[in-house]
């Protein structure tokens, strides 16, 4: 999409790097240990895991999040927005659902553009104005248009393969090959941690990509920025026990619900008139300012499924 080719390039390069890591590990295992046929199992197992995630992923999300599919009669405004955004994105209209959690957010899931779902949580209802909600739905529509859910499914299985490969190599035994097996096992374990960092990187990149996509679908950048601010504030007020209940699925959400309290403290400085929203004028002020992200936040971002929120809104300001 317009203005996002660099992000898309980085996304695909990350995928190539991930597959390269696994290929090298399996090749070394086969060449040095003589178990080529055995380690071919991991390639087959990886394909199997990816297929099962692809096949059952949507049902797992629906079950874990308590999703209820909404008819047009139940939510006419939501359906109208989704229909208009789907037409703008030139993709089939996704199904519309609601999750019972009171953590304010939204997410998209599905196997492809033709089987997409957009879901809002019960906590988001009444929190955002109409244009902010439209910008959020535009973000989720962009995830479906970009089909980045399929990419995430593929790459998330690779660190798992490295993990099991590592322990099989280190503890399988094999006489003269023990030392080499242990060394390769350690390399596979390092590859596992690197793979996890790459998966997190891909997750953050797709959020930037979907933000840009929302604007391209006609949503106002200040409205998306304001929605992000309100969602962070809303999540910060929710009891931590409720956050923990859905923490395992936070990669699907628009914001990092686990880091909401810290992010709200950073974002409050953007709300110059303290009205609880971010206006076009406030976003313009940010565009002309320099954002300094602290070292601790930079480290936290590397281990997060979402970009640093201040940087994220700054990017919206720069592109507005």
PDB file of C-alpha atoms in Angstrom, residues 1-309:
ATOM      1  CA  UNK A   1       0.000   0.000   0.000  1.00  0.00           C
ATOM      2  CA  UNK A   2       1.041   3.599  -0.531  1.00  0.00           C
ATOM      3  CA  UNK A   3       3.843   4.831   1.701  1.00  0.00           C
ATOM      4  CA  UNK A   4       4.404   1.484   3.412  1.00  0.00           C
ATOM      5  CA  UNK A   5       6.698  -0.398   1.025  1.00  0.00           C
ATOM      6  CA  UNK A   6       9.617  -0.202   3.462  1.00  0.00           C
ATOM      7  CA  UNK A   7       7.558  -1.841   6.192  1.00  0.00           C
ATOM      8  CA  UNK A   8       6.403  -4.544   3.802  1.00  0.00           C
ATOM      9  CA  UNK A   9       9.978  -5.190   2.675  1.00  0.00           C
ATOM     10  CA  UNK A  10      11.152  -5.555   6.272  1.00  0.00           C
ATOM     11  CA  UNK A  11       8.271  -7.937   6.946  1.00  0.00           C
ATOM     12  CA  UNK A  12       9.268 -10.262   4.118  1.00  0.00           C
ATOM     13  CA  UNK A  13      12.992 -10.017   4.889  1.00  0.00           C
ATOM     14  CA  UNK A  14      12.214 -11.099   8.442  1.00  0.00           C
ATOM     15  CA  UNK A  15      10.394 -14.134   7.098  1.00  0.00           C
ATOM     16  CA  UNK A  16      13.336 -15.027   4.856  1.00  0.00           C
ATOM     17  CA  UNK A  17      15.709 -14.693   7.826  1.00  0.00           C
ATOM     18  CA  UNK A  18      13.520 -16.972   9.959  1.00  0.00           C
ATOM     19  CA  UNK A  19      13.381 -19.689   7.339  1.00  0.00           C
ATOM     20  CA  UNK A  20      17.110 -19.266   6.733  1.00  0.00           C
ATOM     21  CA  UNK A  21      17.873 -19.923  10.402  1.00  0.00           C
ATOM     22  CA  UNK A  22      15.851 -23.141  10.429  1.00  0.00           C
ATOM     23  CA  UNK A  23      17.318 -24.309   7.110  1.00  0.00           C
ATOM     24  CA  UNK A  24      20.884 -23.829   8.349  1.00  0.00           C
ATOM     25  CA  UNK A  25      20.169 -25.656  11.618  1.00  0.00           C
ATOM     26  CA  UNK A  26      18.602 -28.655   9.892  1.00  0.00           C
ATOM     27  CA  UNK A  27      21.401 -28.733   7.308  1.00  0.00           C
ATOM     28  CA  UNK A  28      24.099 -28.690  10.028  1.00  0.00           C
ATOM     29  CA  UNK A  29      22.307 -31.386  11.992  1.00  0.00           C
ATOM     30  CA  UNK A  30      22.128 -33.601   8.921  1.00  0.00           C
ATOM     31  CA  UNK A  31      25.715 -33.014   7.761  1.00  0.00           C
ATOM     32  CA  UNK A  32      27.511 -33.273  11.089  1.00  0.00           C
ATOM     33  CA  UNK A  33      25.388 -35.843  12.894  1.00  0.00           C
ATOM     34  CA  UNK A  34      24.251 -37.976   9.971  1.00  0.00           C
ATOM     35  CA  UNK A  35      20.601 -37.778  11.021  1.00  0.00           C
ATOM     36  CA  UNK A  36      19.334 -36.112   7.872  1.00  0.00           C
ATOM     37  CA  UNK A  37      16.282 -38.326   7.619  1.00  0.00           C
ATOM     38  CA  UNK A  38      15.412 -37.844  11.289  1.00  0.00           C
ATOM     39  CA  UNK A  39      15.741 -34.092  11.233  1.00  0.00           C
ATOM     40  CA  UNK A  40      13.586 -33.933   8.171  1.00  0.00           C
ATOM     41  CA  UNK A  41      10.870 -34.731  10.711  1.00  0.00           C
ATOM     42  CA  UNK A  42      11.108 -31.192  12.058  1.00  0.00           C
ATOM     43  CA  UNK A  43      10.332 -29.729   8.650  1.00  0.00           C
ATOM     44  CA  UNK A  44       7.286 -32.010   8.393  1.00  0.00           C
ATOM     45  CA  UNK A  45       6.277 -31.225  11.982  1.00  0.00           C
ATOM     46  CA  UNK A  46       6.640 -27.503  11.293  1.00  0.00           C
ATOM     47  CA  UNK A  47       4.357 -27.724   8.276  1.00  0.00           C
ATOM     48  CA  UNK A  48       1.914 -29.698  10.402  1.00  0.00           C
ATOM     49  CA  UNK A  49       1.906 -27.076  13.163  1.00  0.00           C
ATOM     50  CA  UNK A  50       1.415 -24.281  10.643  1.00  0.00           C
ATOM     51  CA  UNK A  51      -1.461 -26.161   9.009  1.00  0.00           C
ATOM     52  CA  UNK A  52      -3.168 -26.842  12.335  1.00  0.00           C
ATOM     53  CA  UNK A  53      -2.792 -23.181  13.360  1.00  0.00           C
ATOM     54  CA  UNK A  54      -4.234 -22.146  10.007  1.00  0.00           C
ATOM     55  CA  UNK A  55      -7.102 -24.620  10.307  1.00  0.00           C
ATOM     56  CA  UNK A  56      -8.124 -24.184  13.928  1.00  0.00           C
ATOM     57  CA  UNK A  57      -6.726 -20.716  14.735  1.00  0.00           C
ATOM     58  CA  UNK A  58     -10.008 -18.792  14.270  1.00  0.00           C
ATOM     59  CA  UNK A  59     -11.953 -21.219  16.484  1.00  0.00           C
ATOM     60  CA  UNK A  60      -9.267 -21.050  19.172  1.00  0.00           C
ATOM     61  CA  UNK A  61      -9.437 -17.229  19.150  1.00  0.00           C
ATOM     62  CA  UNK A  62     -13.229 -17.262  19.329  1.00  0.00           C
ATOM     63  CA  UNK A  63     -13.214 -19.722  22.217  1.00  0.00           C
ATOM     64  CA  UNK A  64     -10.495 -17.990  24.240  1.00  0.00           C
ATOM     65  CA  UNK A  65     -12.025 -14.541  23.761  1.00  0.00           C
ATOM     66  CA  UNK A  66     -15.684 -15.544  24.171  1.00  0.00           C
ATOM     67  CA  UNK A  67     -16.659 -14.094  20.786  1.00  0.00           C
ATOM     68  CA  UNK A  68     -20.328 -13.737  19.841  1.00  0.00           C
ATOM     69  CA  UNK A  69     -21.141 -13.090  16.178  1.00  0.00           C
ATOM     70  CA  UNK A  70     -23.295  -9.980  15.766  1.00  0.00           C
ATOM     71  CA  UNK A  71     -26.140  -9.787  13.269  1.00  0.00           C
ATOM     72  CA  UNK A  72     -26.910  -6.551  11.443  1.00  0.00           C
ATOM     73  CA  UNK A  73     -30.026  -6.176  13.592  1.00  0.00           C
ATOM     74  CA  UNK A  74     -27.932  -6.355  16.771  1.00  0.00           C
ATOM     75  CA  UNK A  75     -25.285  -3.835  15.652  1.00  0.00           C
ATOM     76  CA  UNK A  76     -26.389  -1.868  12.582  1.00  0.00           C
ATOM     77  CA  UNK A  77     -23.803   0.929  13.044  1.00  0.00           C
ATOM     78  CA  UNK A  78     -20.896  -1.504  13.358  1.00  0.00           C
ATOM     79  CA  UNK A  79     -22.028  -3.439  10.311  1.00  0.00           C
ATOM     80  CA  UNK A  80     -22.420  -0.262   8.258  1.00  0.00           C
ATOM     81  CA  UNK A  81     -18.893   0.911   9.134  1.00  0.00           C
ATOM     82  CA  UNK A  82     -17.397  -2.489   8.382  1.00  0.00           C
ATOM     83  CA  UNK A  83     -19.260  -2.654   5.056  1.00  0.00           C
ATOM     84  CA  UNK A  84     -18.021   0.783   3.998  1.00  0.00           C
ATOM     85  CA  UNK A  85     -14.434   0.058   5.033  1.00  0.00           C
ATOM     86  CA  UNK A  86     -14.470  -3.333   3.283  1.00  0.00           C
ATOM     87  CA  UNK A  87     -15.651  -1.627   0.094  1.00  0.00           C
ATOM     88  CA  UNK A  88     -12.863   0.950   0.411  1.00  0.00           C
ATOM     89  CA  UNK A  89     -10.338  -1.844   0.971  1.00  0.00           C
ATOM     90  CA  UNK A  90     -11.791  -3.822  -1.940  1.00  0.00           C
ATOM     91  CA  UNK A  91     -12.144  -7.034   0.055  1.00  0.00           C
ATOM     92  CA  UNK A  92     -15.185  -9.129   1.080  1.00  0.00           C
ATOM     93  CA  UNK A  93     -16.994  -7.844   4.140  1.00  0.00           C
ATOM     94  CA  UNK A  94     -15.621  -9.577   7.281  1.00  0.00           C
ATOM     95  CA  UNK A  95     -17.930 -11.056   9.875  1.00  0.00           C
ATOM     96  CA  UNK A  96     -18.561  -8.812  12.885  1.00  0.00           C
ATOM     97  CA  UNK A  97     -18.363 -10.023  16.465  1.00  0.00           C
ATOM     98  CA  UNK A  98     -18.107  -8.912  20.068  1.00  0.00           C
ATOM     99  CA  UNK A  99     -15.975 -10.281  22.907  1.00  0.00           C
ATOM    100  CA  UNK A 100     -17.303 -10.238  26.453  1.00  0.00           C
ATOM    101  CA  UNK A 101     -14.125  -8.846  28.033  1.00  0.00           C
ATOM    102  CA  UNK A 102     -14.355  -5.366  29.514  1.00  0.00           C
ATOM    103  CA  UNK A 103     -10.802  -4.527  28.395  1.00  0.00           C
ATOM    104  CA  UNK A 104     -11.456  -1.900  25.681  1.00  0.00           C
ATOM    105  CA  UNK A 105      -9.974  -3.029  22.375  1.00  0.00           C
ATOM    106  CA  UNK A 106     -10.580  -4.638  18.988  1.00  0.00           C
ATOM    107  CA  UNK A 107      -8.958  -7.372  16.929  1.00  0.00           C
ATOM    108  CA  UNK A 108      -9.075  -9.161  13.583  1.00  0.00           C
ATOM    109  CA  UNK A 109      -8.568 -12.829  12.803  1.00  0.00           C
ATOM    110  CA  UNK A 110      -9.228 -15.337  10.057  1.00  0.00           C
ATOM    111  CA  UNK A 111      -7.563 -17.605   7.521  1.00  0.00           C
ATOM    112  CA  UNK A 112      -7.659 -15.214   4.572  1.00  0.00           C
ATOM    113  CA  UNK A 113      -9.223 -12.056   3.183  1.00  0.00           C
ATOM    114  CA  UNK A 114     -12.323 -14.077   2.303  1.00  0.00           C
ATOM    115  CA  UNK A 115     -12.791 -15.461   5.806  1.00  0.00           C
ATOM    116  CA  UNK A 116     -11.960 -12.411   7.908  1.00  0.00           C
ATOM    117  CA  UNK A 117     -13.504 -11.497  11.236  1.00  0.00           C
ATOM    118  CA  UNK A 118     -13.459  -8.143  13.017  1.00  0.00           C
ATOM    119  CA  UNK A 119     -14.318  -8.159  16.693  1.00  0.00           C
ATOM    120  CA  UNK A 120     -14.759  -5.397  19.246  1.00  0.00           C
ATOM    121  CA  UNK A 121     -14.722  -5.939  22.987  1.00  0.00           C
ATOM    122  CA  UNK A 122     -17.607  -4.995  25.216  1.00  0.00           C
ATOM    123  CA  UNK A 123     -15.309  -2.545  27.003  1.00  0.00           C
ATOM    124  CA  UNK A 124     -14.837  -0.413  23.882  1.00  0.00           C
ATOM    125  CA  UNK A 125     -18.553   0.334  23.522  1.00  0.00           C
ATOM    126  CA  UNK A 126     -19.309   3.913  24.522  1.00  0.00           C
ATOM    127  CA  UNK A 127     -15.616   4.767  25.031  1.00  0.00           C
ATOM    128  CA  UNK A 128     -14.891   6.077  21.512  1.00  0.00           C
ATOM    129  CA  UNK A 129     -16.771   8.537  19.343  1.00  0.00           C
ATOM    130  CA  UNK A 130     -17.975   7.433  15.900  1.00  0.00           C
ATOM    131  CA  UNK A 131     -14.897   8.578  13.961  1.00  0.00           C
ATOM    132  CA  UNK A 132     -12.501   7.045  16.501  1.00  0.00           C
ATOM    133  CA  UNK A 133     -14.338   3.735  16.303  1.00  0.00           C
ATOM    134  CA  UNK A 134     -14.233   3.913  12.501  1.00  0.00           C
ATOM    135  CA  UNK A 135     -10.452   4.472  12.627  1.00  0.00           C
ATOM    136  CA  UNK A 136     -10.062   1.419  14.898  1.00  0.00           C
ATOM    137  CA  UNK A 137     -12.147  -0.701  12.530  1.00  0.00           C
ATOM    138  CA  UNK A 138     -10.054   0.645   9.637  1.00  0.00           C
ATOM    139  CA  UNK A 139      -6.918  -0.565  11.411  1.00  0.00           C
ATOM    140  CA  UNK A 140      -8.385  -4.048  11.826  1.00  0.00           C
ATOM    141  CA  UNK A 141      -9.661  -4.051   8.241  1.00  0.00           C
ATOM    142  CA  UNK A 142      -6.103  -3.323   7.123  1.00  0.00           C
ATOM    143  CA  UNK A 143      -4.820  -6.401   8.961  1.00  0.00           C
ATOM    144  CA  UNK A 144      -7.241  -8.465   6.893  1.00  0.00           C
ATOM    145  CA  UNK A 145      -6.388  -6.666   3.647  1.00  0.00           C
ATOM    146  CA  UNK A 146      -2.661  -7.167   4.227  1.00  0.00           C
ATOM    147  CA  UNK A 147      -3.274 -10.811   5.192  1.00  0.00           C
ATOM    148  CA  UNK A 148      -0.561 -10.377   7.830  1.00  0.00           C
ATOM    149  CA  UNK A 149      -2.353 -12.846  10.103  1.00  0.00           C
ATOM    150  CA  UNK A 150      -1.239 -15.674   7.780  1.00  0.00           C
ATOM    151  CA  UNK A 151       2.370 -14.417   7.900  1.00  0.00           C
ATOM    152  CA  UNK A 152       2.300 -14.320  11.692  1.00  0.00           C
ATOM    153  CA  UNK A 153       0.916 -17.876  11.776  1.00  0.00           C
ATOM    154  CA  UNK A 154       3.776 -19.123   9.607  1.00  0.00           C
ATOM    155  CA  UNK A 155       6.639 -17.455  11.458  1.00  0.00           C
ATOM    156  CA  UNK A 156       5.328 -18.121  14.980  1.00  0.00           C
ATOM    157  CA  UNK A 157       5.762 -21.866  14.427  1.00  0.00           C
ATOM    158  CA  UNK A 158       9.468 -21.543  13.559  1.00  0.00           C
ATOM    159  CA  UNK A 159      10.855 -20.678  17.041  1.00  0.00           C
ATOM    160  CA  UNK A 160       8.877 -23.653  18.365  1.00  0.00           C
ATOM    161  CA  UNK A 161      10.658 -25.940  15.892  1.00  0.00           C
ATOM    162  CA  UNK A 162      14.027 -24.503  16.980  1.00  0.00           C
ATOM    163  CA  UNK A 163      13.113 -25.107  20.634  1.00  0.00           C
ATOM    164  CA  UNK A 164      12.338 -28.805  20.192  1.00  0.00           C
ATOM    165  CA  UNK A 165      15.283 -29.230  17.832  1.00  0.00           C
ATOM    166  CA  UNK A 166      17.566 -27.772  20.505  1.00  0.00           C
ATOM    167  CA  UNK A 167      16.558 -30.175  23.258  1.00  0.00           C
ATOM    168  CA  UNK A 168      16.552 -33.168  20.929  1.00  0.00           C
ATOM    169  CA  UNK A 169      20.116 -32.372  19.861  1.00  0.00           C
ATOM    170  CA  UNK A 170      21.424 -31.728  23.369  1.00  0.00           C
ATOM    171  CA  UNK A 171      19.906 -34.788  25.037  1.00  0.00           C
ATOM    172  CA  UNK A 172      19.648 -37.376  22.275  1.00  0.00           C
ATOM    173  CA  UNK A 173      23.139 -38.892  22.783  1.00  0.00           C
ATOM    174  CA  UNK A 174      25.160 -40.451  20.012  1.00  0.00           C
ATOM    175  CA  UNK A 175      28.741 -41.430  21.016  1.00  0.00           C
ATOM    176  CA  UNK A 176      31.315 -39.385  19.146  1.00  0.00           C
ATOM    177  CA  UNK A 177      28.624 -36.968  18.061  1.00  0.00           C
ATOM    178  CA  UNK A 178      27.685 -35.932  21.622  1.00  0.00           C
ATOM    179  CA  UNK A 179      29.825 -32.792  21.695  1.00  0.00           C
ATOM    180  CA  UNK A 180      28.713 -31.676  18.258  1.00  0.00           C
ATOM    181  CA  UNK A 181      25.107 -32.440  19.142  1.00  0.00           C
ATOM    182  CA  UNK A 182      25.362 -30.337  22.305  1.00  0.00           C
ATOM    183  CA  UNK A 183      26.953 -27.463  20.385  1.00  0.00           C
ATOM    184  CA  UNK A 184      24.255 -27.557  17.709  1.00  0.00           C
ATOM    185  CA  UNK A 185      21.626 -27.785  20.447  1.00  0.00           C
ATOM    186  CA  UNK A 186      22.965 -24.584  22.000  1.00  0.00           C
ATOM    187  CA  UNK A 187      22.940 -22.924  18.576  1.00  0.00           C
ATOM    188  CA  UNK A 188      19.321 -24.049  18.091  1.00  0.00           C
ATOM    189  CA  UNK A 189      18.417 -22.604  21.510  1.00  0.00           C
ATOM    190  CA  UNK A 190      20.019 -19.287  20.534  1.00  0.00           C
ATOM    191  CA  UNK A 191      18.058 -19.480  17.269  1.00  0.00           C
ATOM    192  CA  UNK A 192      14.893 -19.979  19.334  1.00  0.00           C
ATOM    193  CA  UNK A 193      15.455 -16.741  21.265  1.00  0.00           C
ATOM    194  CA  UNK A 194      16.392 -14.867  18.079  1.00  0.00           C
ATOM    195  CA  UNK A 195      13.294 -16.285  16.411  1.00  0.00           C
ATOM    196  CA  UNK A 196      11.101 -15.039  19.246  1.00  0.00           C
ATOM    197  CA  UNK A 197      12.576 -11.546  18.868  1.00  0.00           C
ATOM    198  CA  UNK A 198      11.902 -11.667  15.119  1.00  0.00           C
ATOM    199  CA  UNK A 199       8.299 -12.774  15.708  1.00  0.00           C
ATOM    200  CA  UNK A 200       7.854  -9.808  18.072  1.00  0.00           C
ATOM    201  CA  UNK A 201       9.457  -7.521  15.475  1.00  0.00           C
ATOM    202  CA  UNK A 202       7.028  -8.752  12.806  1.00  0.00           C
ATOM    203  CA  UNK A 203       4.123  -8.207  15.197  1.00  0.00           C
ATOM    204  CA  UNK A 204       5.216  -4.596  15.777  1.00  0.00           C
ATOM    205  CA  UNK A 205       5.769  -3.954  12.065  1.00  0.00           C
ATOM    206  CA  UNK A 206       2.276  -5.127  11.151  1.00  0.00           C
ATOM    207  CA  UNK A 207       0.794  -2.660  13.647  1.00  0.00           C
ATOM    208  CA  UNK A 208       2.561   0.252  11.922  1.00  0.00           C
ATOM    209  CA  UNK A 209       1.367  -1.125   8.593  1.00  0.00           C
ATOM    210  CA  UNK A 210      -2.252  -1.367   9.781  1.00  0.00           C
ATOM    211  CA  UNK A 211      -2.136   2.187  11.218  1.00  0.00           C
ATOM    212  CA  UNK A 212      -1.065   3.484   7.803  1.00  0.00           C
ATOM    213  CA  UNK A 213      -3.753   1.329   6.179  1.00  0.00           C
ATOM    214  CA  UNK A 214      -6.475   2.843   8.358  1.00  0.00           C
ATOM    215  CA  UNK A 215      -5.516   6.347   7.169  1.00  0.00           C
ATOM    216  CA  UNK A 216      -5.456   5.173   3.546  1.00  0.00           C
ATOM    217  CA  UNK A 217      -8.996   3.863   3.972  1.00  0.00           C
ATOM    218  CA  UNK A 218     -10.096   7.428   4.711  1.00  0.00           C
ATOM    219  CA  UNK A 219      -9.895   7.491   8.509  1.00  0.00           C
ATOM    220  CA  UNK A 220      -8.387  10.579  10.120  1.00  0.00           C
ATOM    221  CA  UNK A 221      -4.952  10.076  11.736  1.00  0.00           C
ATOM    222  CA  UNK A 222      -5.875  12.226  14.726  1.00  0.00           C
ATOM    223  CA  UNK A 223      -8.946  10.054  15.302  1.00  0.00           C
ATOM    224  CA  UNK A 224      -6.836   6.887  15.316  1.00  0.00           C
ATOM    225  CA  UNK A 225      -4.314   8.580  17.632  1.00  0.00           C
ATOM    226  CA  UNK A 226      -7.130   9.649  19.938  1.00  0.00           C
ATOM    227  CA  UNK A 227      -8.617   6.143  19.891  1.00  0.00           C
ATOM    228  CA  UNK A 228      -5.229   4.641  20.817  1.00  0.00           C
ATOM    229  CA  UNK A 229      -4.930   7.120  23.696  1.00  0.00           C
ATOM    230  CA  UNK A 230      -8.390   6.249  24.992  1.00  0.00           C
ATOM    231  CA  UNK A 231      -7.819   2.498  24.655  1.00  0.00           C
ATOM    232  CA  UNK A 232      -4.587   2.761  26.631  1.00  0.00           C
ATOM    233  CA  UNK A 233      -6.348   4.799  29.320  1.00  0.00           C
ATOM    234  CA  UNK A 234      -9.263   2.357  29.392  1.00  0.00           C
ATOM    235  CA  UNK A 235      -6.988  -0.676  29.748  1.00  0.00           C
ATOM    236  CA  UNK A 236      -5.007   1.063  32.508  1.00  0.00           C
ATOM    237  CA  UNK A 237      -8.205   1.350  34.575  1.00  0.00           C
ATOM    238  CA  UNK A 238      -9.224  -2.302  34.163  1.00  0.00           C
ATOM    239  CA  UNK A 239      -8.300  -4.619  37.090  1.00  0.00           C
ATOM    240  CA  UNK A 240      -5.063  -6.509  36.443  1.00  0.00           C
ATOM    241  CA  UNK A 241      -6.851  -9.808  37.044  1.00  0.00           C
ATOM    242  CA  UNK A 242      -8.955  -9.218  33.927  1.00  0.00           C
ATOM    243  CA  UNK A 243      -5.847  -8.277  31.926  1.00  0.00           C
ATOM    244  CA  UNK A 244      -4.157 -11.520  32.967  1.00  0.00           C
ATOM    245  CA  UNK A 245      -7.158 -13.553  31.816  1.00  0.00           C
ATOM    246  CA  UNK A 246      -6.602 -12.516  28.171  1.00  0.00           C
ATOM    247  CA  UNK A 247      -2.880 -11.709  28.208  1.00  0.00           C
ATOM    248  CA  UNK A 248      -2.094 -14.749  26.074  1.00  0.00           C
ATOM    249  CA  UNK A 249      -4.016 -13.272  23.135  1.00  0.00           C
ATOM    250  CA  UNK A 250      -2.754  -9.694  23.412  1.00  0.00           C
ATOM    251  CA  UNK A 251      -0.845  -9.900  20.110  1.00  0.00           C
ATOM    252  CA  UNK A 252      -4.226  -9.732  18.353  1.00  0.00           C
ATOM    253  CA  UNK A 253      -5.196  -6.459  20.034  1.00  0.00           C
ATOM    254  CA  UNK A 254      -4.757  -2.919  18.801  1.00  0.00           C
ATOM    255  CA  UNK A 255      -2.644  -1.981  21.843  1.00  0.00           C
ATOM    256  CA  UNK A 256      -0.406  -3.751  24.372  1.00  0.00           C
ATOM    257  CA  UNK A 257      -2.853  -4.240  27.221  1.00  0.00           C
ATOM    258  CA  UNK A 258      -0.089  -5.420  29.593  1.00  0.00           C
ATOM    259  CA  UNK A 259       1.826  -2.139  29.314  1.00  0.00           C
ATOM    260  CA  UNK A 260      -1.171   0.213  29.423  1.00  0.00           C
ATOM    261  CA  UNK A 261      -0.345   1.991  32.683  1.00  0.00           C
ATOM    262  CA  UNK A 262       3.186   2.844  31.624  1.00  0.00           C
ATOM    263  CA  UNK A 263       2.013   3.943  28.163  1.00  0.00           C
ATOM    264  CA  UNK A 264      -0.695   6.180  29.584  1.00  0.00           C
ATOM    265  CA  UNK A 265       1.877   8.106  31.615  1.00  0.00           C
ATOM    266  CA  UNK A 266       3.865   8.710  28.410  1.00  0.00           C
ATOM    267  CA  UNK A 267       0.832   9.659  26.309  1.00  0.00           C
ATOM    268  CA  UNK A 268      -0.754  12.062  28.816  1.00  0.00           C
ATOM    269  CA  UNK A 269       1.734  14.742  27.730  1.00  0.00           C
ATOM    270  CA  UNK A 270       0.125  14.787  24.259  1.00  0.00           C
ATOM    271  CA  UNK A 271      -3.298  15.773  25.624  1.00  0.00           C
ATOM    272  CA  UNK A 272      -2.443  19.454  25.958  1.00  0.00           C
ATOM    273  CA  UNK A 273      -5.947  20.655  26.827  1.00  0.00           C
ATOM    274  CA  UNK A 274      -6.609  17.665  29.146  1.00  0.00           C
ATOM    275  CA  UNK A 275      -9.934  16.814  27.464  1.00  0.00           C
ATOM    276  CA  UNK A 276      -9.202  13.084  27.276  1.00  0.00           C
ATOM    277  CA  UNK A 277      -8.698  13.040  23.496  1.00  0.00           C
ATOM    278  CA  UNK A 278      -6.071  13.967  20.908  1.00  0.00           C
ATOM    279  CA  UNK A 279      -7.119  16.609  18.401  1.00  0.00           C
ATOM    280  CA  UNK A 280      -5.692  17.457  14.983  1.00  0.00           C
ATOM    281  CA  UNK A 281      -4.006  20.518  16.530  1.00  0.00           C
ATOM    282  CA  UNK A 282      -2.360  18.425  19.251  1.00  0.00           C
ATOM    283  CA  UNK A 283      -1.182  15.924  16.640  1.00  0.00           C
ATOM    284  CA  UNK A 284       0.314  18.805  14.642  1.00  0.00           C
ATOM    285  CA  UNK A 285       2.255  19.920  17.720  1.00  0.00           C
ATOM    286  CA  UNK A 286       3.659  16.402  18.024  1.00  0.00           C
ATOM    287  CA  UNK A 287       4.612  16.394  14.333  1.00  0.00           C
ATOM    288  CA  UNK A 288       6.819  19.417  14.891  1.00  0.00           C
ATOM    289  CA  UNK A 289       8.360  17.967  18.070  1.00  0.00           C
ATOM    290  CA  UNK A 290      11.079  15.427  18.699  1.00  0.00           C
ATOM    291  CA  UNK A 291      10.142  12.299  20.610  1.00  0.00           C
ATOM    292  CA  UNK A 292      12.724  10.897  23.019  1.00  0.00           C
ATOM    293  CA  UNK A 293      12.114   7.306  24.087  1.00  0.00           C
ATOM    294  CA  UNK A 294      13.933   6.246  27.251  1.00  0.00           C
ATOM    295  CA  UNK A 295      16.337   3.290  27.343  1.00  0.00           C
ATOM    296  CA  UNK A 296      13.994   1.204  29.507  1.00  0.00           C
ATOM    297  CA  UNK A 297      11.129   1.789  27.067  1.00  0.00           C
ATOM    298  CA  UNK A 298      13.360   0.826  24.133  1.00  0.00           C
ATOM    299  CA  UNK A 299      14.234  -2.459  25.841  1.00  0.00           C
ATOM    300  CA  UNK A 300      10.602  -3.067  26.748  1.00  0.00           C
ATOM    301  CA  UNK A 301       9.615  -2.451  23.124  1.00  0.00           C
ATOM    302  CA  UNK A 302      12.022  -5.156  21.891  1.00  0.00           C
ATOM    303  CA  UNK A 303      10.181  -7.643  24.084  1.00  0.00           C
ATOM    304  CA  UNK A 304       6.703  -6.385  23.196  1.00  0.00           C
ATOM    305  CA  UNK A 305       4.143  -7.430  20.600  1.00  0.00           C
ATOM    306  CA  UNK A 306       3.358  -3.758  19.895  1.00  0.00           C
ATOM    307  CA  UNK A 307       5.425  -0.668  19.040  1.00  0.00           C
ATOM    308  CA  UNK A 308       6.140   1.951  21.665  1.00  0.00           C
ATOM    309  CA  UNK A 309       2.912   3.951  21.712  1.00  0.00           C
TER     310      UNK A 309
END
